Short mmCIF file of C-alpha atoms in Angstrom, two decimals:
data_model
loop_
_atom_site.label_atom_id
_atom_site.label_comp_id
_atom_site.label_asym_id
_atom_site.label_seq_id
_atom_site.Cartn_x
_atom_site.Cartn_y
_atom_site.Cartn_z
CA MET A 1 0.14 -0.06 -0.04
CA SER A 2 1.60 2.99 -1.05
CA LEU A 3 0.74 6.67 0.30
CA GLU A 4 1.22 8.67 -2.42
CA GLY A 5 -0.80 11.67 -3.39
CA VAL A 6 -2.28 11.09 0.63
CA SER A 7 -3.03 14.22 2.40
CA PHE A 8 -3.18 14.51 6.09
CA ASN A 9 -5.08 17.23 7.61
CA LEU A 10 -4.44 16.61 11.17
CA PRO A 11 -5.33 19.90 13.09
CA LEU A 12 -2.30 21.18 14.95
CA THR A 13 -2.04 20.21 18.58
CA PRO A 14 -0.77 22.55 21.40
CA HIS A 15 2.70 20.60 20.85
CA ALA A 16 3.12 20.87 17.33
CA LEU A 17 2.35 25.33 17.36
CA PRO A 18 6.06 26.81 17.43
CA LEU A 19 6.99 28.27 20.69
CA GLU A 20 6.07 32.13 20.08
CA GLU A 21 2.90 30.86 19.42
CA ARG A 22 2.15 28.54 22.51
CA ILE A 23 3.38 31.30 24.30
CA ASN A 24 1.04 33.89 22.73
CA ALA A 25 -2.04 30.54 23.36
CA LEU A 26 -1.08 30.41 27.28
CA VAL A 27 -0.71 34.35 27.60
CA GLU A 28 -4.34 34.54 25.83
CA SER A 29 -5.81 32.03 28.09
CA GLY A 30 -5.38 34.45 30.64
CA ARG A 31 -3.41 32.76 33.24
CA PHE A 32 -0.05 33.60 32.30
CA THR A 33 1.67 37.16 31.56
CA SER A 34 3.91 37.66 28.56
CA VAL A 35 7.44 39.93 30.45
CA ASN A 36 10.66 40.71 29.14
CA ALA A 37 13.60 41.52 30.92
CA ASP A 38 12.33 44.79 31.90
CA GLY A 39 9.12 43.74 33.26
CA VAL A 40 9.67 41.16 35.23
CA GLN A 41 10.70 43.57 38.51
CA ALA A 42 7.44 44.83 38.39
CA PHE A 43 5.29 41.39 37.83
CA ALA A 44 7.12 40.57 40.40
CA ALA A 45 6.68 43.34 43.28
CA ALA A 46 2.76 42.68 43.63
CA ALA A 47 1.86 40.69 46.90
CA GLY A 48 2.35 36.81 46.65
CA ASP A 49 4.14 34.26 45.00
CA SER A 50 5.20 34.39 41.54
CA VAL A 51 7.01 32.33 38.95
CA LEU A 52 8.70 33.14 35.89
CA LEU A 53 9.42 30.61 33.11
CA LEU A 54 12.87 31.15 30.90
CA THR A 55 12.61 29.83 28.10
CA ALA A 56 15.64 28.96 25.57
CA ASP A 57 15.73 28.73 21.37
CA THR A 58 13.94 25.32 21.13
CA ARG A 59 16.46 24.61 17.68
CA ASN A 60 19.21 24.46 21.31
CA ASN A 61 16.98 23.97 23.92
CA PRO A 62 14.05 21.43 22.96
CA GLU A 63 12.77 21.63 26.24
CA SER A 64 11.86 24.67 26.70
CA TRP A 65 8.72 23.46 24.34
CA ASP A 66 8.43 21.01 27.32
CA ALA A 67 8.21 23.24 29.71
CA LEU A 68 5.54 25.27 28.41
CA ILE A 69 3.08 22.32 28.24
CA VAL A 70 4.23 21.35 32.53
CA LEU A 71 3.60 25.03 33.69
CA PRO A 72 0.02 25.19 33.00
CA GLU A 73 -0.15 21.91 35.06
CA VAL A 74 2.37 22.53 37.83
CA LEU A 75 -0.22 26.12 38.52
CA ARG A 76 -3.56 23.48 38.39
CA ALA A 77 -1.62 21.45 41.19
CA HIS A 78 -1.29 24.92 43.09
CA ALA A 79 -4.53 26.22 42.52
CA ASP A 80 -4.56 29.99 42.64
CA ALA A 81 -1.27 29.85 44.66
CA LEU A 82 1.22 31.35 41.84
CA ARG A 83 0.95 34.60 39.28
CA ALA A 84 2.77 33.07 35.79
CA ALA A 85 4.81 34.82 33.85
CA ILE A 86 6.39 33.31 30.40
CA VAL A 87 9.86 35.58 29.54
CA PRO A 88 10.64 35.14 25.78
CA PRO A 89 14.17 33.00 24.71
CA GLY A 90 15.08 36.38 23.37
CA GLU A 91 14.62 37.99 26.76
CA ALA A 92 15.75 35.13 29.38
CA ALA A 93 19.44 35.65 29.00
CA LYS A 94 18.72 38.96 30.79
CA VAL A 95 15.99 37.84 33.40
CA ALA A 96 18.87 34.47 34.33
CA LEU A 97 21.71 37.13 34.88
CA ARG A 98 19.33 38.36 37.71
CA PHE A 99 19.14 35.14 39.17
CA GLY A 100 21.95 32.61 38.55
CA VAL A 101 19.93 30.62 36.21
CA ARG A 102 22.45 28.74 34.41
CA THR A 103 19.91 25.74 32.49
CA TYR A 104 17.00 26.26 30.90
CA PRO A 105 14.03 26.02 31.01
CA ALA A 106 14.14 27.40 34.70
CA MET A 107 10.91 28.10 36.85
CA VAL A 108 11.96 31.19 38.99
CA PHE A 109 9.89 31.88 42.03
CA GLN A 110 9.34 35.52 44.14
CA ARG A 111 7.37 36.26 46.56
CA GLY A 112 6.57 39.95 46.64
CA GLY A 113 9.64 40.83 44.61
CA GLU A 114 11.73 39.03 46.90
CA TYR A 115 14.33 35.74 45.32
CA VAL A 116 12.38 32.62 46.85
CA GLY A 117 14.56 30.10 44.67
CA ALA A 118 14.62 28.10 41.02
CA ILE A 119 13.72 24.85 39.62
CA GLU A 120 16.45 24.49 36.93
CA GLY A 121 16.24 21.93 33.50
CA LEU A 122 13.19 19.70 33.06
CA GLN A 123 12.43 17.37 35.19
CA ASP A 124 9.81 15.25 36.02
CA TRP A 125 6.33 15.19 37.24
CA GLU A 126 6.79 14.07 40.74
CA ALA A 127 9.90 16.48 41.18
CA TYR A 128 8.07 19.90 40.02
CA VAL A 129 5.07 19.22 42.65
CA ARG A 130 7.84 18.74 45.50
CA LEU A 131 9.43 20.97 44.47
CA THR A 132 6.99 23.60 43.55
CA GLU A 133 5.11 22.98 47.38
CA GLN A 134 8.93 23.41 48.68
CA MET A 135 9.10 26.87 46.89
CA LEU A 136 5.76 27.76 48.06
CA ALA A 137 7.11 27.31 51.76
CA ALA A 138 10.50 28.50 51.31
CA PRO A 139 11.49 31.30 53.02
CA THR A 140 12.91 34.36 50.62
CA SER A 141 16.94 35.03 50.22
CA ARG A 142 19.68 36.82 48.04
CA ALA A 143 19.80 35.50 44.52
CA PRO A 144 22.80 33.31 43.79
CA SER A 145 25.33 35.20 41.30
CA ILE A 146 26.93 33.20 38.26
CA GLY A 147 29.44 32.97 40.04
CA ILE A 148 31.22 36.75 39.51
CA ALA A 149 33.55 37.91 41.98
CA ILE A 150 32.85 40.60 43.44
CA VAL A 151 35.29 43.02 45.17
CA GLY A 152 34.98 45.94 47.05
CA PRO A 153 37.05 49.17 47.68
CA GLU A 154 38.24 48.21 50.84
CA SER A 155 38.02 44.30 50.26
CA GLY A 156 41.74 42.68 49.30
CA THR A 157 39.65 39.37 48.78
CA CYS A 158 36.42 38.12 47.43
CA HIS A 159 33.49 37.10 49.84
#
């Protein structure tokens, strides 16, 4: 049996959409906000817990696509505990520097504009649920640096 000349007109599933279209669809759903690097602070400053999803170009990081499928499920599992924003690939590197993120995709958790923690790389479902619960219970802290030593004018060594 030959399939020559046969055309398949299957509808696109969310998994088949380009990354940008999937981000737009999530934003249009009303559950997510899209923010650029300049808008991250204002988004996170509101009261309560928030999560930023940092994505990367799927040609180099196909896991970013999977994170766009997983994040809505993470939010459903935690009811209304989190506000969510997606930082598109072109802006994510700027935001990653602020939070010491080295692996994409990453979910950066904040509370009232203060850093709580991050989940980097693609995880299995149980890990996302467990780690998100930990983030919701964790105190705020200083965001980790990306390893650049900062030396003050009166210090002879790095701390």
